[in-house]
Amino acid sequence: KNQVEQSPQSLIILEGKNCTLQCNYTVSPFSNLRWYKQDTGRGPVSLTIMTFSENTKSNGRYTATLDADTKQSSLHITASQLSDSASYICVVTSYKYIFGTGTRLKVLA
Amino acid sequence: ETGVTQTPRHLVMGMTNKKSLKCEQHLGHNAMYWYKQSAKKPLELMFVYNFKEQTENNSVPSRFSPECPNSSHLFLHLHTLQPEDSALYLCASSQDVGTGGGGEQFFGPGTRLTVL
């Protein structure tokens, strides 16, 4: 069964700290993996896309990694800001888009 | 937002009401989607349209009726809903249908629906 699991479910950190969100998937065939950021009351917005051959990709303070062998991806946020408070959703594209349940991040001042 | 817009942003309706959600995309995409987002659940795909034709209906109850008059507009007609239908309804578009390399989906802001 195609599945995308994310951990932790929720996370609270202090402003300025780093954090890492995890995404494990059992999806076949694999086309690509995207991380989306969803602010409260808004639609998801793409942060980065990872294809099979890519190991690491950065977008400002966001760095995504992909290990296609273990079928794991992570999203690392450096020097967190209050505006990083949001839900982060991992989406794996196969024949369809397979969505994870998301990680809800709260950054405190 | 100028990419994908949705109206209304908030909707409260009784179980006997009939209402419609509207989505419009200004990206020149060919595929449009309706998703339901409930708390602590992954986004649930409801319907997919490609070039105005419905290509997927994910076993959605008939009280939800989609309409796609053209590639830029998508509607979701609601009637005799249940309280458990309360959720955030998201519209998305992509260049084409996501089969083995589908393009990035662009989401609208969603409609927060409450059924009393």
Short mmCIF file of C-alpha atoms in Angstrom, two decimals:
data_model
loop_
_atom_site.label_atom_id
_atom_site.label_comp_id
_atom_site.label_asym_id
_atom_site.label_seq_id
_atom_site.Cartn_x
_atom_site.Cartn_y
_atom_site.Cartn_z
CA LYS A 1 0.00 0.00 0.00
CA ASN A 2 1.35 3.42 -0.95
CA GLN A 3 1.92 5.39 2.23
CA VAL A 4 3.73 8.48 3.43
CA GLU A 5 4.42 8.82 7.14
CA GLN A 6 5.74 11.93 8.83
CA SER A 7 7.25 12.49 12.23
CA PRO A 8 6.97 14.06 14.62
CA GLN A 9 3.28 14.88 14.48
CA SER A 10 3.96 18.19 16.20
CA LEU A 11 7.00 20.10 17.36
CA ILE A 12 7.63 23.18 19.48
CA ILE A 13 10.99 24.97 19.33
CA LEU A 14 12.43 28.31 20.38
CA GLU A 15 13.17 30.97 17.82
CA GLY A 16 16.68 30.66 16.44
CA LYS A 17 16.92 26.93 16.99
CA ASN A 18 17.27 24.30 14.26
CA CYS A 19 14.90 21.38 13.68
CA THR A 20 14.52 18.38 11.42
CA LEU A 21 11.28 16.89 10.15
CA GLN A 22 11.11 13.32 8.87
CA CYS A 23 9.23 11.68 6.02
CA ASN A 24 9.24 7.93 5.35
CA TYR A 25 7.46 6.52 2.35
CA THR A 26 6.47 3.21 0.86
CA VAL A 27 5.49 4.36 -2.61
CA SER A 28 6.19 2.62 -5.88
CA PRO A 29 6.96 3.61 -8.50
CA PHE A 30 8.64 6.76 -7.23
CA SER A 31 8.70 9.89 -9.34
CA ASN A 32 9.55 12.74 -6.97
CA LEU A 33 9.05 14.03 -3.44
CA ARG A 34 7.94 17.52 -2.47
CA TRP A 35 7.84 19.37 0.79
CA TYR A 36 5.02 21.86 1.22
CA LYS A 37 4.54 24.52 3.87
CA GLN A 38 0.96 25.27 4.93
CA ASP A 39 0.28 28.34 7.02
CA THR A 40 -2.85 28.30 9.15
CA GLY A 41 -5.90 29.02 7.04
CA ARG A 42 -3.95 28.93 3.79
CA GLY A 43 -3.26 26.39 1.07
CA PRO A 44 0.03 24.46 0.93
CA VAL A 45 2.96 26.11 -0.87
CA SER A 46 5.82 24.10 -2.36
CA LEU A 47 9.22 24.50 -0.68
CA THR A 48 11.31 22.04 -2.63
CA ILE A 49 11.17 19.05 -4.95
CA MET A 50 13.48 16.05 -4.81
CA THR A 51 13.93 13.62 -7.68
CA PHE A 52 15.40 10.13 -7.49
CA SER A 53 18.95 11.24 -8.24
CA GLU A 54 19.06 14.18 -5.83
CA ASN A 55 20.38 13.80 -2.29
CA THR A 56 20.22 17.36 -0.99
CA LYS A 57 18.51 20.55 -2.03
CA SER A 58 18.35 23.89 -0.26
CA ASN A 59 15.87 26.73 -0.38
CA GLY A 60 17.11 29.49 1.91
CA ARG A 61 17.00 28.20 5.48
CA TYR A 62 15.26 25.00 4.35
CA THR A 63 17.36 21.98 3.35
CA ALA A 64 15.74 18.78 2.13
CA THR A 65 17.49 15.43 1.87
CA LEU A 66 16.45 12.25 0.14
CA ASP A 67 17.71 8.70 0.61
CA ALA A 68 16.04 6.70 -2.14
CA ASP A 69 17.48 3.43 -0.84
CA THR A 70 15.88 3.71 2.59
CA LYS A 71 12.93 5.72 1.24
CA GLN A 72 13.42 8.51 3.71
CA SER A 73 13.45 12.27 3.38
CA SER A 74 14.09 15.02 5.88
CA LEU A 75 13.49 18.75 5.98
CA HIS A 76 15.97 20.70 8.07
CA ILE A 77 15.12 24.24 9.14
CA THR A 78 18.03 26.39 10.23
CA ALA A 79 17.81 29.36 12.58
CA SER A 80 14.03 29.11 12.89
CA GLN A 81 11.85 32.21 12.77
CA LEU A 82 8.36 32.87 14.10
CA SER A 83 7.10 32.80 10.52
CA ASP A 84 8.20 29.17 10.21
CA SER A 85 5.24 28.21 12.41
CA ALA A 86 3.12 26.13 10.05
CA SER A 87 2.34 22.59 8.97
CA TYR A 88 4.88 20.87 6.74
CA ILE A 89 3.56 18.26 4.36
CA CYS A 90 5.57 15.63 2.50
CA VAL A 91 4.05 14.56 -0.84
CA VAL A 92 5.37 11.68 -2.94
CA THR A 93 4.38 11.52 -6.60
CA SER A 94 3.80 8.13 -8.11
CA TYR A 95 0.87 7.57 -10.45
CA LYS A 96 -0.86 9.90 -8.02
CA TYR A 97 0.08 12.40 -5.36
CA ILE A 98 0.44 10.61 -1.99
CA PHE A 99 0.19 13.00 0.96
CA GLY A 100 1.62 12.61 4.45
CA THR A 101 -0.30 13.72 7.53
CA GLY A 102 2.08 16.62 8.10
CA THR A 103 4.15 17.94 10.99
CA ARG A 104 2.79 20.94 12.85
CA LEU A 105 5.68 23.22 13.86
CA LYS A 106 5.34 26.02 16.37
CA VAL A 107 8.21 28.45 16.89
CA LEU A 108 8.13 30.39 20.15
CA ALA A 109 9.78 33.74 20.84
CA GLU B 1 -3.54 35.34 -4.49
CA THR B 2 -3.36 35.52 -8.24
CA GLY B 3 -2.49 31.85 -8.88
CA VAL B 4 -5.42 29.83 -7.58
CA THR B 5 -8.33 31.61 -5.94
CA GLN B 6 -11.23 30.15 -3.98
CA THR B 7 -14.51 31.63 -2.83
CA PRO B 8 -15.95 31.87 -0.33
CA ARG B 9 -13.15 31.61 2.22
CA HIS B 10 -15.58 30.65 4.98
CA LEU B 11 -19.00 29.03 4.76
CA VAL B 12 -21.48 27.97 7.41
CA MET B 13 -24.47 25.99 6.24
CA GLY B 14 -27.27 23.89 7.60
CA MET B 15 -27.77 20.30 6.58
CA THR B 16 -30.67 21.19 4.30
CA ASN B 17 -28.92 24.05 2.49
CA LYS B 18 -27.48 24.04 -1.02
CA LYS B 19 -24.28 25.97 -1.62
CA SER B 20 -21.40 26.01 -4.09
CA LEU B 21 -17.66 26.45 -3.76
CA LYS B 22 -15.77 28.13 -6.56
CA CYS B 23 -12.18 27.76 -7.68
CA GLU B 24 -10.38 29.65 -10.42
CA GLN B 25 -6.81 29.22 -11.62
CA HIS B 26 -4.87 31.81 -13.60
CA LEU B 27 -1.87 29.60 -14.39
CA GLY B 28 -2.90 28.09 -17.71
CA HIS B 29 -2.99 24.61 -16.20
CA ASN B 30 -4.98 21.72 -17.60
CA ALA B 31 -5.65 19.74 -14.42
CA MET B 32 -7.70 20.79 -11.41
CA TYR B 33 -8.37 18.99 -8.13
CA TRP B 34 -10.66 19.11 -5.10
CA TYR B 35 -9.24 17.98 -1.76
CA LYS B 36 -10.77 17.67 1.70
CA GLN B 37 -8.53 18.45 4.66
CA SER B 38 -9.70 17.31 8.09
CA ALA B 39 -7.76 17.70 11.32
CA LYS B 40 -4.91 15.21 11.79
CA LYS B 41 -5.60 13.47 8.47
CA PRO B 42 -3.73 13.59 5.16
CA LEU B 43 -5.32 15.56 2.39
CA GLU B 44 -8.06 13.44 0.86
CA LEU B 45 -8.37 13.62 -2.89
CA MET B 46 -12.00 14.01 -3.97
CA PHE B 47 -12.06 14.75 -7.69
CA VAL B 48 -9.64 15.27 -10.56
CA TYR B 49 -10.38 17.04 -13.83
CA ASN B 50 -8.06 17.05 -16.83
CA PHE B 51 -8.96 19.21 -19.82
CA LYS B 52 -12.46 19.68 -18.30
CA GLU B 53 -13.07 15.94 -18.13
CA GLN B 54 -13.42 14.16 -14.79
CA THR B 55 -10.66 11.58 -14.56
CA GLU B 56 -11.07 10.56 -10.96
CA ASN B 57 -13.86 10.36 -8.39
CA ASN B 58 -12.45 9.01 -5.15
CA SER B 59 -15.68 7.36 -3.94
CA VAL B 60 -17.08 10.70 -2.90
CA PRO B 61 -20.71 10.76 -1.66
CA SER B 62 -23.20 12.13 -4.14
CA ARG B 63 -24.00 15.07 -1.86
CA PHE B 64 -20.80 16.55 -3.33
CA SER B 65 -21.21 17.35 -7.02
CA PRO B 66 -18.30 18.81 -9.01
CA GLU B 67 -18.54 20.88 -12.15
CA CYS B 68 -15.76 21.98 -14.47
CA PRO B 69 -17.06 24.24 -17.25
CA ASN B 70 -13.56 25.00 -18.55
CA SER B 71 -9.91 24.40 -17.62
CA SER B 72 -9.79 27.54 -15.49
CA HIS B 73 -12.87 27.06 -13.33
CA LEU B 74 -13.96 24.34 -10.94
CA PHE B 75 -17.03 24.22 -8.74
CA LEU B 76 -18.12 21.98 -5.91
CA HIS B 77 -21.87 21.94 -5.39
CA LEU B 78 -22.98 20.95 -1.90
CA HIS B 79 -26.39 19.70 -0.77
CA THR B 80 -27.76 17.91 2.29
CA LEU B 81 -24.35 17.77 3.92
CA GLN B 82 -23.59 16.16 7.26
CA PRO B 83 -21.70 17.67 10.22
CA GLU B 84 -18.78 15.33 9.51
CA ASP B 85 -18.34 17.09 6.18
CA SER B 86 -17.04 20.13 8.05
CA ALA B 87 -13.46 20.62 6.89
CA LEU B 88 -11.13 22.78 4.82
CA TYR B 89 -11.79 22.24 1.11
CA LEU B 90 -8.78 22.91 -1.05
CA CYS B 91 -8.62 23.39 -4.78
CA ALA B 92 -5.40 22.78 -6.67
CA SER B 93 -4.18 22.88 -10.24
CA SER B 94 -1.21 21.44 -12.10
CA GLN B 95 0.04 21.54 -15.66
CA ASP B 96 -1.46 18.13 -16.27
CA VAL B 97 -2.53 15.05 -14.35
CA GLY B 98 0.20 13.70 -12.09
CA THR B 99 1.14 10.42 -13.67
CA GLY B 100 4.73 9.45 -13.05
CA GLY B 101 6.15 12.92 -12.97
CA GLY B 102 3.20 15.18 -12.58
CA GLY B 103 3.98 18.83 -12.28
CA GLU B 104 3.84 20.85 -9.12
CA GLN B 105 0.41 21.36 -7.68
CA PHE B 106 -0.56 24.92 -6.81
CA PHE B 107 -3.15 25.21 -4.09
CA GLY B 108 -5.78 27.80 -3.39
CA PRO B 109 -6.32 29.23 0.12
CA GLY B 110 -9.21 26.88 0.77
CA THR B 111 -12.80 27.24 1.95
CA ARG B 112 -13.41 26.55 5.63
CA LEU B 113 -16.80 24.78 5.68
CA THR B 114 -18.86 24.28 8.80
CA VAL B 115 -22.03 22.20 8.62
CA LEU B 116 -24.45 22.72 11.47
#
